[in-house]
XYZ file of C-alpha atoms in Angstrom:
401
model
C 0.054 0.110 0.063
C 1.354 3.566 -0.698
C 0.162 6.885 0.574
C -0.354 9.643 -2.014
C -0.268 12.520 0.534
C 0.530 13.054 4.104
C -2.264 12.618 6.616
C -2.332 15.801 8.973
C -4.185 13.972 11.789
C -1.488 11.095 11.922
C 1.490 13.759 11.748
C -0.025 15.960 14.571
C -0.656 12.868 16.837
C 2.885 11.613 15.944
C 4.270 14.838 16.773
C 2.465 15.017 20.128
C 3.631 11.698 21.231
C 7.291 12.286 20.286
C 7.219 15.900 22.070
C 5.766 13.981 25.187
C 8.323 10.963 25.266
C 11.631 12.709 24.606
C 12.971 14.305 27.913
C 16.496 15.393 26.646
C 17.960 13.394 29.477
C 21.179 13.230 27.959
C 23.676 16.318 28.322
C 23.033 18.914 25.544
C 27.006 18.990 24.763
C 27.964 22.195 25.930
C 28.875 20.803 29.350
C 25.968 21.931 31.220
C 24.195 19.406 33.587
C 20.710 18.468 32.521
C 18.125 19.249 35.367
C 17.032 15.598 35.435
C 20.454 14.668 36.328
C 21.594 17.312 38.927
C 20.164 15.312 41.740
C 22.926 12.659 41.082
C 25.754 15.259 41.241
C 27.631 14.536 44.577
C 27.764 17.520 46.719
C 29.786 16.024 49.757
C 32.646 13.758 50.461
C 36.242 13.795 50.047
C 38.510 12.725 46.958
C 41.179 10.195 47.359
C 44.508 11.547 48.481
C 47.354 11.741 46.068
C 45.318 11.966 42.857
C 45.220 14.682 40.161
C 42.759 15.096 37.332
C 42.939 17.294 34.409
C 41.623 17.665 30.746
C 42.692 19.602 27.599
C 41.492 20.245 23.940
C 44.049 18.721 21.744
C 41.894 18.434 18.503
C 41.755 14.680 18.241
C 38.507 15.044 15.724
C 38.883 17.990 13.346
C 35.062 18.904 13.693
C 35.785 19.467 17.583
C 37.149 23.012 17.837
C 36.436 23.915 21.473
C 35.577 20.843 23.651
C 38.227 19.084 25.760
C 38.900 15.715 24.399
C 41.982 14.416 26.307
C 41.758 13.566 30.081
C 44.655 12.532 32.467
C 44.091 10.908 35.767
C 47.450 10.631 37.828
C 48.810 9.635 41.037
C 51.523 11.330 43.028
C 53.211 8.203 43.452
C 53.245 4.656 41.731
C 49.906 2.692 42.257
C 48.918 -0.892 42.064
C 46.556 -1.229 38.888
C 43.877 -3.623 37.838
C 41.403 -3.602 35.051
C 38.629 -5.601 33.325
C 38.470 -5.464 29.453
C 35.986 -6.218 26.691
C 35.439 -9.639 25.630
C 34.907 -8.583 22.129
C 37.291 -10.430 19.746
C 37.964 -7.413 17.865
C 39.823 -5.445 20.620
C 40.999 -1.809 20.088
C 44.567 -1.190 20.494
C 44.260 0.589 23.791
C 42.709 -2.486 25.092
C 45.467 -4.530 23.892
C 48.422 -2.214 25.018
C 47.030 -1.713 28.399
C 46.478 -5.296 29.075
C 49.912 -6.140 28.039
C 51.340 -3.431 30.314
C 49.455 -4.633 33.364
C 50.762 -8.216 32.715
C 54.396 -7.148 32.108
C 54.198 -5.085 35.325
C 52.267 -7.633 37.262
C 49.881 -4.725 38.151
C 52.480 -2.777 40.159
C 53.972 0.679 39.470
C 51.150 2.056 37.601
C 51.204 6.029 37.394
C 48.399 7.131 35.384
C 45.500 6.595 32.927
C 45.320 8.758 29.763
C 41.978 8.872 27.691
C 40.982 10.743 24.544
C 37.864 11.239 22.981
C 36.933 11.417 19.192
C 38.820 8.400 17.926
C 38.351 4.899 19.496
C 41.673 3.717 17.718
C 39.769 0.227 16.913
C 40.459 -1.856 13.988
C 43.493 0.303 13.148
C 46.230 -2.374 12.556
C 49.875 -2.057 13.694
C 49.651 1.615 13.274
C 46.924 1.747 16.032
C 49.257 -0.226 18.331
C 52.054 1.986 17.856
C 50.024 5.111 18.532
C 48.754 3.478 21.713
C 52.195 2.773 22.861
C 53.411 6.275 21.886
C 50.678 7.652 23.822
C 51.540 5.664 26.825
C 55.309 6.650 26.502
C 54.666 10.600 26.245
C 52.458 10.266 29.328
C 55.326 8.309 31.056
C 57.472 11.354 30.424
C 55.461 13.579 32.812
C 56.614 11.811 35.789
C 59.464 11.128 38.119
C 59.643 8.266 40.330
C 58.795 8.655 43.987
C 59.256 6.153 46.860
C 56.598 7.576 49.024
C 54.567 4.456 50.172
C 52.675 5.951 53.073
C 52.940 4.663 56.796
C 51.724 1.518 58.470
C 49.365 3.093 60.855
C 45.858 1.642 61.709
C 42.276 3.374 62.102
C 42.909 5.270 58.581
C 39.925 6.677 56.579
C 39.980 5.810 52.880
C 38.383 7.499 49.944
C 37.038 6.043 46.567
C 36.207 8.192 43.540
C 35.366 7.438 39.862
C 34.252 8.447 36.523
C 32.425 6.709 33.546
C 31.792 7.385 29.946
C 29.114 5.507 27.971
C 26.047 6.187 25.996
C 25.683 3.542 23.327
C 26.939 0.037 22.662
C 26.172 -0.703 26.238
C 25.942 -4.472 27.148
C 28.016 -7.116 29.009
C 30.895 -7.926 28.622
C 31.067 -4.784 29.007
C 30.211 -2.243 26.624
C 31.478 0.982 24.753
C 32.219 2.433 28.112
C 35.159 3.660 30.075
C 35.237 3.374 33.798
C 38.164 5.037 36.139
C 38.187 4.402 39.670
C 40.703 5.728 42.234
C 41.318 4.956 45.866
C 43.934 5.977 48.392
C 43.504 2.599 50.125
C 46.545 0.563 50.385
C 45.806 -2.701 48.295
C 48.458 -4.904 46.544
C 47.739 -5.627 42.773
C 46.624 -9.220 43.332
C 43.896 -8.392 45.632
C 42.965 -5.209 43.728
C 42.365 -7.249 40.662
C 40.468 -9.865 42.397
C 38.109 -7.170 43.990
C 37.675 -5.468 40.747
C 36.787 -8.587 38.851
C 34.147 -9.484 41.519
C 32.535 -6.060 41.558
C 32.134 -5.997 37.776
C 29.853 -9.088 37.897
C 27.100 -7.122 39.640
C 27.899 -3.721 38.360
C 28.961 -3.137 34.894
C 28.235 -6.593 33.729
C 24.760 -5.977 34.967
C 23.631 -3.098 32.667
C 22.382 -2.956 28.993
C 21.423 0.174 26.913
C 21.045 -1.495 23.440
C 22.619 -5.233 23.698
C 25.882 -4.332 21.853
C 29.153 -5.114 23.366
C 31.980 -2.843 21.710
C 35.826 -3.051 21.085
C 36.907 -0.656 23.650
C 35.517 -1.438 26.985
C 37.745 -0.716 29.930
C 37.088 -0.411 33.675
C 40.523 0.359 35.460
C 41.237 0.804 39.120
C 44.329 2.464 40.758
C 45.134 2.155 44.383
C 48.140 4.312 45.493
C 48.240 3.838 49.320
C 48.313 7.566 49.993
C 46.072 7.329 53.045
C 48.538 5.151 54.845
C 47.740 1.986 56.552
C 48.670 -1.844 56.398
C 48.642 -2.944 52.726
C 45.927 -5.542 51.944
C 47.724 -8.801 50.524
C 45.173 -11.354 51.177
C 41.926 -12.009 49.561
C 40.699 -13.597 52.520
C 41.309 -11.003 55.253
C 38.486 -8.938 56.610
C 39.994 -5.874 55.247
C 39.731 -7.158 51.925
C 36.125 -8.393 52.234
C 35.266 -4.898 53.553
C 37.127 -3.322 50.498
C 35.500 -5.558 48.051
C 32.019 -4.873 49.468
C 32.510 -1.108 49.189
C 34.095 -1.225 45.784
C 30.970 -3.464 44.536
C 28.449 -0.796 45.798
C 30.493 2.081 44.129
C 30.710 0.073 41.039
C 27.006 -0.419 41.011
C 26.322 3.234 41.548
C 28.691 4.228 38.592
C 26.972 1.554 36.401
C 23.646 3.036 37.161
C 24.727 6.385 35.977
C 25.810 4.818 32.624
C 22.277 3.606 31.982
C 20.884 7.072 33.071
C 23.284 8.371 30.213
C 21.658 5.855 27.717
C 21.141 7.221 24.132
C 17.794 8.569 23.948
C 16.813 7.137 27.182
C 13.436 8.484 28.859
C 13.306 5.630 31.631
C 15.527 3.990 33.960
C 14.370 0.324 34.361
C 15.394 -2.096 37.058
C 14.940 -5.788 36.257
C 14.726 -8.118 39.218
C 14.608 -11.942 38.532
C 13.863 -14.031 41.552
C 13.511 -17.549 42.581
C 16.071 -19.122 40.111
C 17.986 -22.225 40.742
C 21.376 -20.321 40.119
C 22.515 -16.718 39.921
C 23.565 -17.509 36.266
C 19.958 -18.554 35.284
C 18.680 -15.329 37.116
C 21.310 -13.105 35.560
C 20.644 -14.604 32.036
C 16.851 -14.170 32.154
C 17.414 -10.592 33.345
C 19.881 -9.691 30.628
C 17.485 -11.092 27.799
C 14.657 -8.914 28.948
C 16.995 -6.068 29.138
C 18.119 -6.534 25.678
C 14.638 -7.222 24.027
C 13.877 -4.415 21.454
C 10.003 -5.221 21.972
C 10.162 -5.050 25.867
C 12.013 -1.493 25.469
C 9.813 0.050 23.013
C 6.746 -0.899 25.021
C 8.349 0.699 27.882
C 8.944 3.945 25.844
C 5.287 3.718 24.659
C 4.101 3.209 28.032
C 2.244 0.025 27.233
C 2.310 -2.726 29.977
C 2.863 -5.330 27.606
C 3.665 -8.181 29.945
C 3.700 -10.540 27.149
C 6.870 -9.296 25.667
C 8.456 -9.577 29.191
C 7.382 -13.305 29.467
C 8.339 -14.165 25.833
C 12.061 -12.858 26.620
C 11.847 -14.858 29.815
C 10.809 -17.822 27.869
C 13.774 -17.752 25.299
C 16.691 -16.884 27.525
C 19.366 -19.380 26.548
C 20.867 -21.926 28.822
C 18.089 -21.438 31.721
C 16.711 -24.389 33.580
C 14.768 -22.473 36.303
C 11.692 -21.277 34.193
C 8.713 -23.069 35.307
C 5.819 -21.507 33.051
C 2.941 -22.507 35.482
C 4.669 -20.886 38.168
C 5.981 -17.670 36.850
C 4.772 -14.439 37.884
C 5.474 -10.935 36.419
C 4.928 -7.497 38.244
C 5.512 -3.716 37.724
C 7.074 -2.400 41.144
C 6.270 1.456 41.365
C 9.347 3.678 42.732
C 6.880 5.679 45.003
C 6.422 2.924 47.488
C 2.981 1.900 46.606
C 1.777 -1.690 46.058
C 3.131 -3.644 43.076
C 0.925 -4.192 40.120
C 0.672 -7.751 39.349
C 0.399 -8.577 35.498
C 0.997 -12.442 35.611
C 0.497 -14.753 38.984
C 1.608 -18.265 38.794
C 1.116 -18.530 34.816
C -2.217 -17.022 34.919
C -2.999 -13.392 33.555
C -4.311 -10.883 36.008
C -7.069 -8.370 35.129
C -4.575 -5.221 34.507
C -5.735 -1.811 35.736
C -4.461 -0.252 32.441
C -4.840 3.293 34.038
C -2.576 2.501 36.883
C -0.246 0.672 34.536
C -0.018 3.752 32.383
C 0.591 5.746 35.412
C 3.527 3.603 36.606
C 4.977 3.703 33.384
C 5.000 7.785 33.196
C 7.504 7.658 35.902
C 11.171 8.181 35.108
C 12.124 5.114 37.134
C 10.426 1.698 36.958
C 11.270 -1.937 38.455
C 10.118 -4.941 36.734
C 9.879 -8.114 38.891
C 9.879 -11.671 37.464
C 9.507 -14.599 39.724
C 10.635 -17.931 37.840
C 9.392 -20.600 40.206
C 7.604 -21.544 43.266
C 10.245 -24.024 44.177
C 11.491 -23.189 47.656
C 14.975 -24.340 46.835
C 15.191 -21.808 44.264
C 16.568 -18.778 46.174
C 18.855 -17.030 43.676
C 18.032 -13.558 42.185
C 19.787 -11.175 39.906
C 19.170 -7.447 39.305
C 19.950 -5.862 35.864
C 19.629 -2.080 34.985
C 18.553 -0.853 31.356
C 16.487 1.782 29.776
C 13.939 2.223 27.031
C 14.469 2.678 23.216
C 13.121 6.176 21.858
C 12.685 7.737 18.471
C 15.904 9.773 19.652
C 17.795 6.581 19.929
C 17.268 5.536 16.327
C 18.050 9.141 15.254
C 21.321 9.356 17.243
C 22.660 6.139 15.794
C 21.131 6.482 12.234
C 23.287 9.575 11.930
C 26.248 8.451 13.840
C 28.709 8.637 10.865
C 27.313 11.641 9.163
């Protein structure tokens, strides 16, 4: 069928829908903070001791004539370093070079992290590797060695700070994202890597914006011990377990902010999958729901289409915990009011569409999926995602032009 002329009524309706849905949640580009995000900007706390952060405009991309496109995070003294990288087989040169550097140095003596925007240096061949190495060497020339290692006193107060960059191509393991975390706690390289790897599972590997995993993903952690105290050298000590817990909670907070930065996102969605036989089962179901285009577009359209959620639950690969006649699905409002049951033990509920629409109007929403009534199935996983909007298609349709 072909339309011979525009339908004014349809166009007017479409314009009304688009104007009501797009919230311009993402930063406008000139460095200002959108009003919807100001509440997430920290207003208290202290930065880790012994770190310096700076940025500059160096003209990586010809079209960028005024915005800073180079950042340097440096420690006053050498650090223990750890990182987790993308699992994509086509790994960008900075990933390859950084991994090799950490391996050769066994995670010790790391001084700084240098980051640029405007060029991912991915699939650039030998020249890209040489550029990444050169970039590291130029950064090295900015420092001199310092043997300052703090003291061995106890009762110290430690600090942690971090930054992330990500908007699209976000999905485990991990995504087009860069995460840099710094702490002045004294942690040896081995335990530092163990703590970061563990923290990633329930943070950066539990978010999805569009289901794509990129070539450049890196989350790095530096610990310079500048606050003093006894160095954590064991992964079984109480100090390590406390550090690991704090790092995980902090990484979750950072990962959530990445989702809120999702391209074209109008909603922040928590997906909680419960009553699974294993954490892996729960995580796989949550991940499948999070990357379903039909679920994400229904959320954008404020449509309580629980059938799409159930469909994604059913096709999650390698999951043995799903019992259809015992599965329940509900929306959990963020205002503390009673959850809206959509499916209970495999039977559809009479859904109050007006209340469902009101819940879906909110910026934040939780979807809860219970996989079984088996009392032995006690594992659960939480995933964070966003919706798909017209703006997402526009951004990515025009990405290279």
